[in-house]
Short mmCIF file of C-alpha atoms in Angstrom, two decimals:
data_model
loop_
_atom_site.label_atom_id
_atom_site.label_comp_id
_atom_site.label_asym_id
_atom_site.label_seq_id
_atom_site.Cartn_x
_atom_site.Cartn_y
_atom_site.Cartn_z
CA MET A 1 -31.35 -44.34 118.86
CA ARG A 2 -28.86 -45.49 116.25
CA TYR A 3 -26.33 -43.13 118.16
CA ALA A 4 -27.25 -44.35 121.53
CA SER A 5 -28.14 -40.93 122.23
CA CYS A 6 -31.65 -41.21 123.72
CA THR A 7 -32.66 -38.57 126.31
CA THR A 8 -34.68 -39.16 129.21
CA ASP A 9 -37.98 -38.31 127.49
CA ASP A 10 -37.02 -41.01 124.81
CA VAL A 11 -36.62 -43.78 127.31
CA LYS A 12 -39.91 -42.63 129.46
CA PHE A 13 -41.80 -42.71 125.87
CA LEU A 14 -40.57 -46.20 125.05
CA LYS A 15 -41.55 -47.28 128.64
CA THR A 16 -44.94 -46.77 127.95
CA LEU A 17 -44.95 -49.40 124.93
CA VAL A 18 -43.83 -52.03 127.46
CA ILE A 19 -46.97 -54.14 128.18
CA ASP A 20 -48.17 -54.49 131.83
CA SER A 21 -50.73 -56.92 132.48
CA ASN A 22 -52.10 -54.61 135.34
CA SER A 23 -52.29 -51.53 133.39
CA ALA A 24 -54.27 -50.73 130.27
CA ASN A 25 -51.79 -51.14 127.53
CA GLY A 26 -51.67 -54.85 129.00
CA SER A 27 -54.86 -55.21 126.83
CA CYS A 28 -53.13 -55.14 123.52
CA PHE A 29 -53.11 -59.08 123.57
CA ASN A 30 -56.62 -58.94 123.03
CA LYS A 31 -56.27 -56.84 119.92
CA LYS A 32 -56.41 -59.01 116.60
CA LYS A 33 -53.30 -57.32 114.89
CA PHE A 34 -51.13 -58.52 117.94
CA GLN A 35 -52.41 -61.93 118.12
CA SER A 36 -51.05 -63.34 114.76
CA THR A 37 -47.82 -61.34 115.10
CA ALA A 38 -44.40 -62.78 115.24
CA VAL A 39 -42.36 -61.54 118.15
CA ILE A 40 -38.88 -60.02 117.40
CA THR A 41 -36.28 -61.20 119.84
CA SER A 42 -32.79 -61.47 120.18
CA LEU A 43 -31.59 -65.21 120.68
CA ASN A 44 -32.05 -68.14 118.59
CA SER A 45 -32.68 -70.07 121.74
CA GLN A 46 -35.73 -67.74 122.45
CA LYS A 47 -36.94 -67.59 119.08
CA ASP A 48 -37.02 -71.56 119.16
CA ARG A 49 -38.88 -71.85 122.49
CA ILE A 50 -41.45 -69.16 121.35
CA ASN A 51 -42.09 -70.83 117.91
CA GLU A 52 -42.24 -74.33 119.81
CA ILE A 53 -45.09 -72.91 122.32
CA GLY A 54 -46.85 -71.00 119.46
CA ALA A 55 -47.38 -73.76 117.43
CA ILE A 56 -49.02 -75.84 119.99
CA LYS A 57 -51.03 -72.70 120.92
CA PHE A 58 -52.06 -72.22 117.42
CA ALA A 59 -53.12 -75.71 116.95
CA LYS A 60 -55.40 -75.69 120.04
CA ASP A 61 -56.84 -71.97 119.53
CA ASN A 62 -57.85 -73.44 115.91
CA LYS A 63 -58.98 -76.74 116.86
CA ARG A 64 -56.63 -78.60 114.40
CA LYS A 65 -54.28 -81.39 114.80
CA LEU A 66 -50.69 -80.88 115.16
CA HIS A 67 -48.48 -83.02 113.26
CA HIS A 68 -45.09 -83.90 113.94
CA PHE A 69 -42.49 -84.57 110.94
CA TYR A 70 -39.18 -85.87 111.71
CA SER A 71 -35.69 -85.39 109.97
CA VAL A 72 -33.75 -88.02 108.38
CA ASP A 73 -30.19 -87.96 109.48
CA SER A 74 -27.09 -89.86 108.74
CA ILE A 75 -23.70 -89.31 110.38
CA VAL A 76 -20.67 -87.61 108.29
CA PRO A 77 -17.26 -88.79 109.36
CA PRO A 78 -15.66 -85.81 111.87
CA ASN A 79 -12.43 -86.25 109.84
CA SER A 80 -14.20 -85.29 106.69
CA VAL A 81 -15.80 -81.91 107.86
CA THR A 82 -13.80 -78.71 107.35
CA VAL A 83 -15.00 -76.12 110.70
CA GLY A 84 -13.69 -72.53 110.72
CA LYS A 85 -13.75 -72.84 114.52
CA LYS A 86 -12.34 -75.69 116.30
CA LYS A 87 -14.73 -77.97 117.73
CA LYS A 88 -14.78 -81.28 119.66
CA PHE A 89 -16.79 -83.83 117.46
CA ILE A 90 -18.19 -87.25 118.64
CA ASP A 91 -16.55 -89.87 116.37
CA ILE A 92 -19.25 -92.48 115.57
CA SER A 93 -20.27 -93.94 112.67
CA SER A 94 -24.00 -94.38 112.79
CA VAL A 95 -27.18 -92.90 114.42
CA ALA A 96 -28.49 -95.47 117.09
CA PRO A 97 -32.30 -95.44 117.62
CA ARG A 98 -31.82 -93.78 121.14
CA LEU A 99 -29.56 -91.21 119.75
CA GLN A 100 -31.71 -90.20 116.87
CA GLU A 101 -34.45 -89.36 119.51
CA LYS A 102 -32.24 -87.06 121.43
CA ILE A 103 -31.13 -85.42 117.97
CA TRP A 104 -35.08 -84.81 117.11
CA GLY A 105 -35.22 -83.40 120.72
CA LEU A 106 -32.95 -80.87 119.93
CA PRO A 107 -33.89 -77.25 118.90
CA PRO A 108 -33.61 -75.93 115.40
CA SER A 109 -30.62 -73.49 116.50
CA ALA A 110 -28.43 -76.41 117.88
CA ALA A 111 -26.86 -76.18 114.22
CA LYS A 112 -26.00 -73.08 112.31
CA ASP A 113 -28.07 -73.57 109.52
CA GLN A 114 -31.32 -73.98 111.96
CA ILE A 115 -32.92 -76.88 109.80
CA ALA A 116 -35.37 -78.55 112.25
CA PRO A 117 -34.71 -81.81 113.39
CA ARG A 118 -38.76 -81.82 114.10
CA LEU A 119 -40.95 -79.74 112.44
CA SER A 120 -44.67 -79.24 114.10
CA LEU A 121 -46.74 -78.15 111.66
CA CYS A 122 -51.00 -77.66 111.21
CA MET A 123 -52.95 -76.37 108.25
CA GLY A 124 -52.98 -72.58 108.48
CA MET A 125 -49.91 -72.24 110.55
CA PRO A 126 -47.86 -69.19 110.01
CA VAL A 127 -44.45 -70.38 108.97
CA MET A 128 -41.11 -69.25 107.34
CA ILE A 129 -38.89 -70.17 104.18
CA ARG A 130 -35.31 -70.58 105.51
CA HIS A 131 -33.69 -70.89 102.11
CA ASN A 132 -33.26 -69.07 98.90
CA ASP A 133 -34.33 -72.02 96.59
CA ALA A 134 -35.93 -69.88 93.93
CA THR A 135 -35.58 -66.22 94.17
CA GLU A 136 -37.71 -65.64 90.64
CA LEU A 137 -40.70 -67.75 92.24
CA CYS A 138 -40.44 -65.58 95.49
CA ILE A 139 -39.23 -68.83 97.20
CA THR A 140 -36.83 -66.89 99.48
CA ARG A 141 -35.19 -66.86 102.97
CA GLY A 142 -37.18 -64.70 105.13
CA GLN A 143 -40.50 -65.24 103.02
CA ASP A 144 -43.39 -65.72 105.07
CA GLY A 145 -46.58 -67.83 104.46
CA VAL A 146 -48.97 -70.35 105.77
CA VAL A 147 -49.15 -73.89 105.78
CA TRP A 148 -51.48 -74.76 102.78
CA GLY A 149 -50.78 -78.82 102.77
CA TRP A 150 -48.12 -81.16 102.50
CA ASP A 151 -46.97 -84.68 101.06
CA SER A 152 -45.43 -86.74 103.73
CA ALA A 153 -44.11 -90.51 104.22
CA GLU A 154 -43.72 -92.74 107.02
CA LEU A 155 -40.38 -93.55 108.53
CA ASP A 156 -39.39 -97.36 109.66
CA ASP A 157 -40.46 -96.44 113.41
CA GLY A 158 -44.18 -95.17 112.17
CA LYS A 159 -43.17 -91.30 112.37
CA GLU A 160 -43.84 -89.17 109.58
CA THR A 161 -41.15 -87.16 107.28
CA LEU A 162 -42.11 -84.72 105.00
CA LYS A 163 -41.34 -84.85 101.11
CA THR A 164 -43.06 -81.76 100.17
CA LEU A 165 -44.24 -78.82 102.16
CA PHE A 166 -46.94 -76.31 100.50
CA ILE A 167 -46.82 -72.95 101.44
CA LYS A 168 -49.21 -70.08 100.58
CA LEU A 169 -47.03 -66.86 100.65
CA ASN A 170 -47.89 -63.82 102.51
CA LYS A 171 -47.66 -60.68 100.43
CA PRO A 172 -44.83 -62.12 98.28
CA PRO A 173 -43.27 -59.46 95.65
CA ARG A 174 -45.10 -60.65 92.73
CA ASP A 175 -47.79 -63.07 92.34
CA VAL A 176 -46.68 -66.64 91.38
CA LYS A 177 -48.61 -69.88 89.94
CA PHE A 178 -47.58 -73.24 89.67
CA ASN A 179 -49.51 -75.74 87.67
CA GLY A 180 -52.34 -77.47 89.71
CA LEU A 181 -51.54 -75.10 92.84
CA PRO A 182 -53.49 -71.76 93.66
CA LYS A 183 -52.09 -68.51 93.19
CA ASN A 184 -48.98 -67.66 95.47
CA VAL A 185 -48.95 -71.49 96.95
CA VAL A 186 -45.46 -72.82 96.30
CA PRO A 187 -43.85 -76.29 96.79
CA ILE A 188 -40.81 -76.66 99.34
CA PRO A 189 -39.37 -79.96 98.69
CA THR A 190 -37.23 -81.79 101.23
CA ALA A 191 -33.50 -81.39 100.52
CA MET A 192 -30.41 -82.39 101.94
CA HIS A 193 -28.53 -80.22 104.16
CA GLY A 194 -25.09 -80.25 105.47
CA PRO A 195 -22.81 -81.66 106.67
CA LEU A 196 -24.29 -79.82 110.05
CA ALA A 197 -22.21 -79.39 113.25
CA ILE A 198 -25.20 -79.99 115.68
CA ARG A 199 -24.05 -78.96 119.42
CA THR A 200 -25.20 -81.66 121.84
CA PRO A 201 -26.32 -80.88 125.66
CA SER A 202 -22.73 -81.66 126.22
CA GLY A 203 -20.93 -79.24 124.27
CA ASP A 204 -19.45 -81.46 121.88
CA TYR A 205 -20.74 -81.62 118.24
CA LEU A 206 -22.22 -84.35 116.11
CA SER A 207 -21.58 -83.83 112.07
CA VAL A 208 -24.78 -85.03 110.08
CA LYS A 209 -26.53 -84.68 106.83
CA ARG A 210 -29.81 -84.08 107.15
CA TRP A 211 -32.83 -84.39 104.82
CA GLN A 212 -35.59 -81.88 105.99
CA VAL A 213 -37.80 -79.05 104.51
CA PRO A 214 -35.87 -75.55 104.99
CA ALA A 215 -38.94 -74.10 107.00
CA LEU A 216 -39.57 -72.89 110.34
CA PRO A 217 -43.06 -72.09 112.31
CA PHE A 218 -43.49 -68.28 112.27
CA PHE A 219 -44.37 -67.01 115.89
CA ALA A 220 -40.87 -65.40 116.57
CA MET A 221 -37.90 -64.27 115.10
CA THR A 222 -34.45 -62.50 115.52
CA ASP A 223 -33.73 -58.81 115.16
CA TYR A 224 -31.07 -59.89 112.36
CA ALA A 225 -33.90 -61.77 110.61
CA SER A 226 -36.22 -58.77 110.71
CA GLN A 227 -34.14 -56.56 108.80
CA GLY A 228 -35.96 -55.05 105.87
CA LYS A 229 -39.56 -55.53 107.16
CA THR A 230 -42.07 -53.08 107.77
CA ARG A 231 -44.69 -54.06 110.18
CA GLU A 232 -48.11 -52.39 111.03
CA ALA A 233 -48.09 -54.86 114.44
CA ASN A 234 -44.44 -54.70 115.96
CA LEU A 235 -44.21 -57.14 119.17
CA VAL A 236 -40.54 -57.12 120.38
CA ASP A 237 -38.73 -58.36 123.34
CA ILE A 238 -35.62 -56.18 123.39
CA GLY A 239 -34.79 -57.39 127.26
CA ARG A 240 -31.64 -59.51 126.23
CA SER A 241 -30.94 -57.13 122.97
CA ARG A 242 -26.93 -56.93 122.85
CA ASN A 243 -26.75 -53.55 121.99
CA HIS A 244 -28.14 -50.26 120.85
CA GLN A 245 -28.17 -51.58 117.24
CA ALA A 246 -30.08 -54.45 118.01
CA ILE A 247 -32.85 -52.68 119.67
CA TYR A 248 -32.95 -49.76 117.07
CA THR A 249 -33.48 -53.03 114.48
CA ALA A 250 -36.20 -54.24 116.35
CA LEU A 251 -38.25 -51.01 117.05
CA SER A 252 -37.70 -49.61 113.78
CA ARG A 253 -39.57 -52.51 112.12
CA GLY A 254 -42.69 -50.84 113.29
CA ALA A 255 -44.64 -48.30 111.25
CA SER A 256 -45.81 -46.74 113.94
CA ALA A 257 -45.92 -46.25 117.76
CA ASP A 258 -49.63 -47.23 118.17
CA GLY A 259 -48.50 -50.64 116.45
CA THR A 260 -45.60 -51.36 118.58
CA ALA A 261 -45.52 -53.18 122.01
CA ILE A 262 -42.47 -54.21 124.08
CA LEU A 263 -43.08 -57.69 125.85
CA GLN A 264 -40.57 -55.97 129.02
CA GLY A 265 -38.21 -54.22 130.35
CA PHE A 266 -35.07 -53.35 128.92
CA ASP A 267 -31.65 -51.91 129.62
CA ALA A 268 -32.06 -48.13 128.83
CA THR A 269 -28.15 -47.40 129.13
CA LYS A 270 -27.54 -49.24 125.84
CA ILE A 271 -29.56 -46.71 124.27
CA THR A 272 -28.28 -43.54 126.22
CA CYS A 273 -24.34 -44.69 126.43
CA GLY A 274 -23.33 -42.88 122.94
CA ILE A 275 -21.35 -44.23 120.45
CA SER A 276 -17.56 -43.93 119.63
CA GLY A 277 -16.63 -41.28 116.75
CA TYR A 278 -15.33 -44.16 114.78
CA LEU A 279 -18.90 -46.06 114.63
CA ARG A 280 -20.64 -42.80 114.19
CA GLN A 281 -18.65 -42.33 110.92
CA GLU A 282 -20.32 -45.88 109.68
CA PHE A 283 -23.82 -44.17 109.58
#
């Protein structure tokens, strides 16, 4: 698969891993190991939507209240922002309440840094840390865990904003201990991010500084973010994978075929078309 040289038998085998609700393997969602597994997908927009639905379902299934924590945003003048690609920025001086509501409604992937305008969380929910804040304390980008608690404040309009999120790390490289907290529970404080170039539905951009905890719900991740992980239960969606490398990355996270499930059909030509000699030399 790394060389996009899969045979007909290889493709046939992969298709047996595709979930079909009308067949025997459709019951994999009833297996406990898959119920708490984050989906590996290709697009950030897919990841955001799966995380949104997953957060609602997790709270409902566990009979817990879903809390919404909003970012604090301030406008940065567009002429003070340096960007690599030319972007059309909306030139405003402040965030009006109506505009702020629209910004809060945008997905995390509206900005490259993927700092959520609104975090929907409940106790015990799977989350992923988004920034390398303290490598020696296992507070690193891509480290996952569950919500252990939080400290929040109230905004002027009554909405909640996070001050600190406490995460119980899942299988950290080493045990960590903070005074007053259980083993492997780490504090993730709100930090300033930006300036962020936030893409609006019109295609124009807003330049903002954002105060928010750098974490996201962990019901999905991109194939890029999954690199380096080994998963006993590997749930993947390769229907929109860009190429054979993305498909290989997603599927190779699984420790076994028995622990792998593919959510929908895929384009087999991406893994059977072969690659150039130049690209082959890269491996």
